[in-house]
């Protein structure tokens, strides 16, 4: 079967006026300002992937028995398009997102979207919405590719029909005035994922399962929650939506090793590569909450930071836990986190050489 990989444009009959668009992009925040169009494709076993288009953004109409509503067969991705220093635009590592989307599909018993179709859907949407990329420092066009099970039935089995879509949102800098150190609640009660589960897939259920722990963190006066492993309840795994790193007084950094309980973050992978480019020793090893507390107290640990597409790098200043609270270093952003973030952002925006061919220029 030949699969089409082009997304023809069906332009909106009522696009947002330029003045209104500019006003909405002055301070867009994150995930609140959406563009005029979306990419869409459909799948069934007989026709494969079909009806590809860049169409006007509009509400979905689904049957009350739609499979995704009852059995949560759904996956998604997150990536950004940046306005580059030469006034062009570029996606950052969309091929890596495409591979992770395929891995998530396999785990959720969904059809794998061809990588070239995934990348072209993002490229085509950015081309149509390029005026929605903010010019402000830290501004970007955030893309949310996702796939849902769309068959109408009640019964526990993989759906036979799916809808793939990409929506776009103008976003600003995640932190006004630069990244600020956040406080973390270490959940010793809730866990995010268990071996054999869906922790390594980017599916909505993982995030829904983190919300009770995030609410607990908020009640404790913390910004984010970090989860421990589900077996021993000792080892740090990841935050609700970000990977985590630790920086030590010998100049090295460490991060929990990937497994079927930890999402393979693309920002995580990029930071590991950039650190090694700079001669920083990087270890992927298990790290317990007790060791984290002891190393912070002794001064061996000088920084901790989280990373992800939305905020890029987020310094961690303090940790609260039922077993005891502690502060990391000075309690503010550290040199390693700041340097790695600046290096990554410079590549993403075309201000530094792209030695690893991460940018997909449009």
CSV table of C-alpha atoms in Angstrom, one decimal:
chain,number,residue,atom,x,y,z
A,1,UNK,CA,0.0,0.0,0.0
A,2,UNK,CA,1.4,3.4,-1.0
A,3,UNK,CA,1.1,5.9,1.9
A,4,UNK,CA,0.8,9.6,1.0
A,5,UNK,CA,3.1,11.8,3.1
A,6,UNK,CA,2.0,15.3,2.0
A,7,UNK,CA,-0.4,17.4,3.9
A,8,UNK,CA,-2.3,19.7,1.6
A,9,UNK,CA,-3.5,23.0,3.0
A,10,UNK,CA,-7.2,23.6,3.5
A,11,UNK,CA,-7.0,27.2,4.6
A,12,UNK,CA,-9.2,28.6,7.3
A,13,UNK,CA,-12.1,30.8,6.0
A,14,UNK,CA,-11.7,33.1,9.0
A,15,UNK,CA,-8.0,33.3,10.0
A,16,UNK,CA,-7.0,35.4,13.0
A,17,UNK,CA,-6.4,39.0,12.0
A,18,UNK,CA,-2.8,40.0,12.1
A,19,UNK,CA,-3.3,42.7,14.8
A,20,UNK,CA,-5.2,40.2,17.1
A,21,UNK,CA,-2.5,37.5,16.5
A,22,UNK,CA,0.2,40.0,17.4
A,23,UNK,CA,-1.6,41.0,20.6
A,24,UNK,CA,-2.2,37.4,21.7
A,25,UNK,CA,1.6,36.7,21.2
A,26,UNK,CA,2.8,39.5,23.4
A,27,UNK,CA,2.5,37.4,26.6
A,28,UNK,CA,1.2,34.0,25.4
A,29,UNK,CA,2.2,32.0,28.5
A,30,UNK,CA,2.2,28.2,27.8
A,31,UNK,CA,-0.5,26.2,26.1
A,32,UNK,CA,-3.1,28.9,26.0
A,33,UNK,CA,-2.8,30.5,22.6
A,34,UNK,CA,-3.6,28.2,19.7
A,35,UNK,CA,-3.1,28.8,16.0
A,36,UNK,CA,-5.6,28.7,13.1
A,37,UNK,CA,-4.8,25.3,11.7
A,38,UNK,CA,-4.0,21.7,12.6
A,39,UNK,CA,-2.6,18.6,10.9
A,40,UNK,CA,-4.9,15.6,10.7
A,41,UNK,CA,-4.8,12.0,9.4
A,42,UNK,CA,-7.0,9.0,9.8
A,43,UNK,CA,-6.1,5.3,10.0
A,44,UNK,CA,-8.0,2.0,9.6
A,45,UNK,CA,-6.7,-1.5,8.7
A,46,UNK,CA,-8.2,-1.4,5.2
A,47,UNK,CA,-7.0,2.0,4.1
A,48,UNK,CA,-3.9,2.6,6.3
A,49,UNK,CA,-3.1,6.2,6.8
A,50,UNK,CA,-5.3,8.5,4.7
A,51,UNK,CA,-7.1,11.8,4.4
A,52,UNK,CA,-4.0,13.8,5.3
A,53,UNK,CA,-4.5,17.6,5.6
A,54,UNK,CA,-3.6,20.8,7.2
A,55,UNK,CA,-7.1,21.9,8.1
A,56,UNK,CA,-8.8,24.7,10.1
A,57,UNK,CA,-8.5,24.1,13.8
A,58,UNK,CA,-11.9,23.0,15.0
A,59,UNK,CA,-13.6,20.9,17.8
A,60,UNK,CA,-13.7,17.2,17.4
A,61,UNK,CA,-17.0,15.3,17.2
A,62,UNK,CA,-16.8,11.8,18.6
A,63,UNK,CA,-19.3,9.2,19.6
A,64,UNK,CA,-19.9,8.7,23.3
A,65,UNK,CA,-18.7,5.2,22.8
A,66,UNK,CA,-15.4,6.3,21.2
A,67,UNK,CA,-12.7,3.9,22.4
A,68,UNK,CA,-10.4,6.6,23.7
A,69,UNK,CA,-13.0,7.8,26.2
A,70,UNK,CA,-13.4,4.5,27.8
A,71,UNK,CA,-10.0,2.7,27.5
A,72,UNK,CA,-7.5,5.6,27.3
A,73,UNK,CA,-5.8,4.3,24.1
A,74,UNK,CA,-4.0,7.5,23.4
A,75,UNK,CA,-0.4,8.8,22.9
A,76,UNK,CA,1.2,12.2,22.4
A,77,UNK,CA,4.4,14.1,21.8
A,78,UNK,CA,5.7,17.6,22.4
A,79,UNK,CA,8.3,19.5,20.4
A,80,UNK,CA,9.0,23.1,19.4
A,81,UNK,CA,9.7,25.1,16.3
A,82,UNK,CA,11.9,28.1,16.8
A,83,UNK,CA,12.5,31.3,15.0
A,84,UNK,CA,16.2,31.2,14.1
A,85,UNK,CA,18.9,33.9,14.2
A,86,UNK,CA,18.7,34.3,10.4
A,87,UNK,CA,14.9,35.0,10.7
A,88,UNK,CA,14.1,31.5,9.4
A,89,UNK,CA,12.4,28.7,11.4
A,90,UNK,CA,13.5,25.2,12.5
A,91,UNK,CA,12.2,22.2,14.3
A,92,UNK,CA,14.4,20.6,17.0
A,93,UNK,CA,15.0,16.9,16.6
A,94,UNK,CA,11.6,16.0,15.1
A,95,UNK,CA,13.0,12.6,14.0
A,96,UNK,CA,13.7,11.7,17.7
A,97,UNK,CA,10.1,12.6,18.5
A,98,UNK,CA,8.9,10.4,15.6
A,99,UNK,CA,10.8,7.4,16.9
A,100,UNK,CA,9.5,7.9,20.4
A,101,UNK,CA,5.9,8.3,19.1
A,102,UNK,CA,6.4,4.9,17.3
A,103,UNK,CA,7.6,3.3,20.6
A,104,UNK,CA,4.6,4.7,22.5
A,105,UNK,CA,2.3,3.3,19.8
A,106,UNK,CA,3.8,-0.2,20.1
A,107,UNK,CA,3.3,-0.2,23.9
A,108,UNK,CA,-0.3,1.0,23.6
A,109,UNK,CA,-1.1,-1.5,20.8
A,110,UNK,CA,-1.7,1.3,18.3
A,111,UNK,CA,-0.5,1.4,14.6
A,112,UNK,CA,2.9,3.0,14.2
A,113,UNK,CA,2.9,6.3,12.3
A,114,UNK,CA,5.7,6.3,9.7
A,115,UNK,CA,8.5,8.6,10.8
A,116,UNK,CA,8.5,10.6,7.5
A,117,UNK,CA,4.7,11.2,7.9
A,118,UNK,CA,5.2,12.4,11.5
A,119,UNK,CA,8.0,14.8,10.5
A,120,UNK,CA,6.1,16.1,7.5
A,121,UNK,CA,3.0,16.8,9.5
A,122,UNK,CA,5.0,19.0,11.8
A,123,UNK,CA,6.9,20.7,9.0
A,124,UNK,CA,3.7,21.4,7.1
A,125,UNK,CA,1.9,22.8,10.1
A,126,UNK,CA,4.8,25.1,11.0
A,127,UNK,CA,5.0,26.3,7.4
A,128,UNK,CA,1.3,27.3,7.5
A,129,UNK,CA,1.5,28.8,11.0
A,130,UNK,CA,5.0,30.4,10.9
A,131,UNK,CA,3.6,33.9,11.7
A,132,UNK,CA,2.5,32.5,15.1
A,133,UNK,CA,6.1,32.0,16.3
A,134,UNK,CA,6.8,34.8,18.8
A,135,UNK,CA,9.8,37.1,18.2
A,136,UNK,CA,10.3,37.4,22.0
A,137,UNK,CA,13.2,35.9,23.9
A,138,UNK,CA,12.3,32.3,24.7
A,139,UNK,CA,9.3,32.4,22.3
A,140,UNK,CA,8.5,29.3,20.2
A,141,UNK,CA,5.7,27.4,18.5
A,142,UNK,CA,4.9,24.4,20.6
A,143,UNK,CA,3.6,21.4,18.7
A,144,UNK,CA,1.4,18.7,20.2
A,145,UNK,CA,1.1,15.6,17.9
A,146,UNK,CA,-1.3,13.0,19.3
A,147,UNK,CA,-3.2,9.9,18.3
A,148,UNK,CA,-6.5,8.7,19.7
A,149,UNK,CA,-8.5,5.5,19.3
A,150,UNK,CA,-11.6,6.5,17.5
A,151,UNK,CA,-13.6,3.3,16.9
A,152,UNK,CA,-17.1,3.3,18.3
A,153,UNK,CA,-17.4,0.2,20.6
A,154,UNK,CA,-17.4,-1.0,24.2
A,155,UNK,CA,-15.0,-3.8,24.8
A,156,UNK,CA,-11.4,-4.2,25.9
A,157,UNK,CA,-9.4,-4.6,22.7
A,158,UNK,CA,-7.2,-2.4,20.4
A,159,UNK,CA,-9.3,0.0,18.4
A,160,UNK,CA,-9.5,-0.6,14.6
A,161,UNK,CA,-9.6,3.1,13.8
A,162,UNK,CA,-7.4,6.0,14.9
A,163,UNK,CA,-7.1,9.8,14.4
A,164,UNK,CA,-3.7,11.5,14.3
A,165,UNK,CA,-3.5,15.2,14.8
A,166,UNK,CA,-1.0,18.0,15.5
A,167,UNK,CA,-2.1,21.2,17.1
A,168,UNK,CA,0.2,24.3,17.6
A,169,UNK,CA,0.4,26.8,20.4
A,170,UNK,CA,2.4,30.1,20.6
A,171,UNK,CA,4.5,30.0,23.8
A,172,UNK,CA,6.7,32.4,25.6
A,173,UNK,CA,9.6,31.8,28.0
A,174,UNK,CA,8.5,29.3,30.7
A,175,UNK,CA,10.2,31.5,33.4
A,176,UNK,CA,9.9,35.3,33.3
A,177,UNK,CA,13.4,36.8,34.0
A,178,UNK,CA,15.2,33.5,33.5
A,179,UNK,CA,14.9,30.1,35.1
A,180,UNK,CA,14.1,30.1,38.8
A,181,UNK,CA,14.9,27.3,41.2
A,182,UNK,CA,11.8,25.2,42.1
A,183,UNK,CA,10.9,23.3,45.2
A,184,UNK,CA,10.2,19.6,44.9
A,185,UNK,CA,8.0,17.2,46.9
A,186,UNK,CA,9.5,13.7,47.0
A,187,UNK,CA,6.5,11.4,46.9
A,188,UNK,CA,7.1,8.4,49.1
A,189,UNK,CA,3.5,7.2,48.8
A,190,UNK,CA,2.5,7.5,45.2
A,191,UNK,CA,4.5,6.0,42.3
A,192,UNK,CA,4.4,7.0,38.7
A,193,UNK,CA,5.1,3.7,36.9
A,194,UNK,CA,6.0,0.1,37.6
A,195,UNK,CA,8.2,-2.3,35.6
A,196,UNK,CA,6.2,-3.7,32.7
A,197,UNK,CA,3.9,-0.8,32.7
A,198,UNK,CA,3.6,2.3,30.4
A,199,UNK,CA,6.2,4.5,32.1
A,200,UNK,CA,8.4,4.7,29.0
A,201,UNK,CA,5.5,5.5,26.8
A,202,UNK,CA,4.2,9.1,26.4
A,203,UNK,CA,0.5,8.4,27.1
A,204,UNK,CA,-2.0,10.5,28.9
A,205,UNK,CA,-2.6,7.9,31.6
A,206,UNK,CA,0.9,8.4,33.0
A,207,UNK,CA,0.2,12.1,33.5
A,208,UNK,CA,-3.3,11.5,35.0
A,209,UNK,CA,-1.7,9.1,37.5
A,210,UNK,CA,0.7,11.8,38.6
A,211,UNK,CA,-1.9,14.4,39.4
A,212,UNK,CA,-2.8,13.2,42.9
A,213,UNK,CA,0.9,13.4,43.8
A,214,UNK,CA,1.2,16.8,42.2
A,215,UNK,CA,-1.8,18.0,44.3
A,216,UNK,CA,0.0,16.6,47.3
A,217,UNK,CA,3.1,18.6,46.3
A,218,UNK,CA,1.1,21.8,46.0
A,219,UNK,CA,-0.5,21.2,49.4
A,220,UNK,CA,3.1,21.0,50.8
A,221,UNK,CA,4.0,24.3,49.2
A,222,UNK,CA,6.1,22.7,46.5
A,223,UNK,CA,6.2,23.4,42.7
A,224,UNK,CA,6.7,19.9,41.4
A,225,UNK,CA,6.7,16.3,42.5
A,226,UNK,CA,9.5,13.7,42.0
A,227,UNK,CA,8.7,10.0,42.0
A,228,UNK,CA,10.7,7.1,43.4
A,229,UNK,CA,10.8,3.6,42.0
A,230,UNK,CA,7.8,1.4,42.5
A,231,UNK,CA,9.7,-1.7,43.9
A,232,UNK,CA,11.9,-0.4,46.7
A,233,UNK,CA,10.5,3.1,47.0
A,234,UNK,CA,14.1,4.3,47.3
A,235,UNK,CA,15.5,5.4,43.9
A,236,UNK,CA,14.7,8.7,42.2
A,237,UNK,CA,13.1,8.2,38.8
A,238,UNK,CA,11.6,11.4,37.3
A,239,UNK,CA,9.3,14.3,37.9
A,240,UNK,CA,5.7,14.3,36.8
A,241,UNK,CA,6.7,15.5,33.4
A,242,UNK,CA,10.5,16.0,33.4
A,243,UNK,CA,13.7,14.0,33.7
A,244,UNK,CA,16.2,14.8,36.4
A,245,UNK,CA,20.0,15.4,36.7
A,246,UNK,CA,22.4,15.7,39.6
A,247,UNK,CA,25.7,17.7,39.5
A,248,UNK,CA,28.6,17.0,41.9
A,249,UNK,CA,31.5,18.8,43.3
A,250,UNK,CA,34.0,16.8,41.1
A,251,UNK,CA,32.4,18.4,38.0
A,252,UNK,CA,30.5,15.2,37.0
A,253,UNK,CA,26.7,14.9,36.5
A,254,UNK,CA,24.4,11.9,36.8
A,255,UNK,CA,20.9,10.9,35.8
A,256,UNK,CA,18.7,7.9,36.4
A,257,UNK,CA,19.2,5.2,33.8
A,258,UNK,CA,16.4,4.7,31.2
A,259,UNK,CA,14.1,1.8,31.8
A,260,UNK,CA,10.5,0.9,31.1
A,261,UNK,CA,9.5,3.2,34.0
A,262,UNK,CA,11.2,6.3,32.8
A,263,UNK,CA,10.4,8.4,29.6
A,264,UNK,CA,13.4,8.7,27.3
A,265,UNK,CA,13.4,12.5,27.2
A,266,UNK,CA,14.8,14.2,24.1
A,267,UNK,CA,16.0,17.2,26.1
A,268,UNK,CA,17.7,14.7,28.5
A,269,UNK,CA,19.5,13.0,25.6
A,270,UNK,CA,20.5,16.4,24.2
A,271,UNK,CA,21.9,17.6,27.5
A,272,UNK,CA,23.9,14.4,28.0
A,273,UNK,CA,25.5,14.9,24.5
A,274,UNK,CA,26.3,18.6,25.2
A,275,UNK,CA,27.8,17.8,28.6
A,276,UNK,CA,30.1,15.1,27.0
A,277,UNK,CA,31.0,17.6,24.3
A,278,UNK,CA,32.3,19.8,27.0
A,279,UNK,CA,34.3,17.1,28.7
A,280,UNK,CA,31.8,16.6,31.6
A,281,UNK,CA,31.7,13.1,32.9
A,282,UNK,CA,28.1,11.8,32.7
A,283,UNK,CA,26.9,8.8,34.6
A,284,UNK,CA,23.5,7.0,34.1
A,285,UNK,CA,23.0,5.4,37.5
A,286,UNK,CA,20.5,4.8,40.2
A,287,UNK,CA,20.4,7.4,42.9
A,288,UNK,CA,18.4,7.1,46.1
A,289,UNK,CA,16.5,9.8,48.0
A,290,UNK,CA,18.6,9.0,51.1
A,291,UNK,CA,21.8,9.5,49.1
A,292,UNK,CA,20.5,12.7,47.6
A,293,UNK,CA,19.8,14.1,51.0
A,294,UNK,CA,23.2,13.0,52.4
A,295,UNK,CA,25.1,14.4,49.4
A,296,UNK,CA,23.2,17.7,49.7
A,297,UNK,CA,24.1,17.9,53.4
A,298,UNK,CA,27.8,17.1,52.8
A,299,UNK,CA,28.2,19.4,49.8
A,300,UNK,CA,29.1,16.6,47.4
A,301,UNK,CA,26.0,17.5,45.5
A,302,UNK,CA,26.1,21.0,44.3
A,303,UNK,CA,23.1,21.2,41.9
A,304,UNK,CA,20.0,19.3,40.8
A,305,UNK,CA,17.9,20.2,37.8
A,306,UNK,CA,15.0,18.9,35.7
A,307,UNK,CA,14.6,19.0,32.0
A,308,UNK,CA,12.0,18.8,29.3
A,309,UNK,CA,10.7,20.4,26.2
A,310,UNK,CA,8.5,23.1,27.9
A,311,UNK,CA,11.0,24.7,30.3
A,312,UNK,CA,14.2,23.2,28.8
A,313,UNK,CA,16.1,23.2,32.1
A,314,UNK,CA,14.6,23.8,35.5
A,315,UNK,CA,16.9,24.2,38.6
A,316,UNK,CA,15.9,22.5,41.8
A,317,UNK,CA,16.6,24.5,44.9
A,318,UNK,CA,15.0,22.4,47.7
A,319,UNK,CA,13.3,19.1,48.4
A,320,UNK,CA,10.6,18.3,50.9
A,321,UNK,CA,9.8,14.7,51.9
A,322,UNK,CA,8.0,13.0,54.8
A,323,UNK,CA,11.5,11.5,55.7
A,324,UNK,CA,13.1,15.0,55.9
A,325,UNK,CA,13.7,18.2,53.9
A,326,UNK,CA,16.9,19.5,52.5
A,327,UNK,CA,18.3,22.4,50.3
A,328,UNK,CA,20.7,21.9,47.4
A,329,UNK,CA,23.7,24.1,47.2
A,330,UNK,CA,22.7,27.7,47.5
A,331,UNK,CA,19.1,27.0,46.8
A,332,UNK,CA,19.2,28.8,43.5
A,333,UNK,CA,20.2,28.1,39.9
A,334,UNK,CA,23.6,26.5,39.5
A,335,UNK,CA,26.4,27.0,36.9
A,336,UNK,CA,26.1,23.6,35.3
A,337,UNK,CA,22.4,23.8,34.7
A,338,UNK,CA,22.7,27.4,33.4
A,339,UNK,CA,25.6,26.6,31.0
A,340,UNK,CA,23.9,23.5,29.6
A,341,UNK,CA,20.6,25.4,29.1
A,342,UNK,CA,22.3,28.3,27.4
A,343,UNK,CA,24.2,26.0,25.1
A,344,UNK,CA,21.0,24.0,24.1
A,345,UNK,CA,18.9,27.2,23.5
A,346,UNK,CA,21.7,28.6,21.4
A,347,UNK,CA,21.6,25.6,19.1
A,348,UNK,CA,17.8,25.5,19.0
A,349,UNK,CA,17.6,29.1,17.9
A,350,UNK,CA,20.4,28.9,15.4
A,351,UNK,CA,22.8,31.0,17.4
A,352,UNK,CA,25.5,28.3,17.8
A,353,UNK,CA,26.9,25.6,15.5
A,354,UNK,CA,24.6,22.6,15.1
A,355,UNK,CA,27.3,19.9,15.2
A,356,UNK,CA,24.9,17.1,15.7
A,357,UNK,CA,22.4,18.0,12.9
A,358,UNK,CA,19.6,18.5,15.4
A,359,UNK,CA,17.9,21.4,13.6
A,360,UNK,CA,15.4,20.6,10.8
A,361,UNK,CA,15.3,24.0,9.0
A,362,UNK,CA,12.2,24.9,7.1
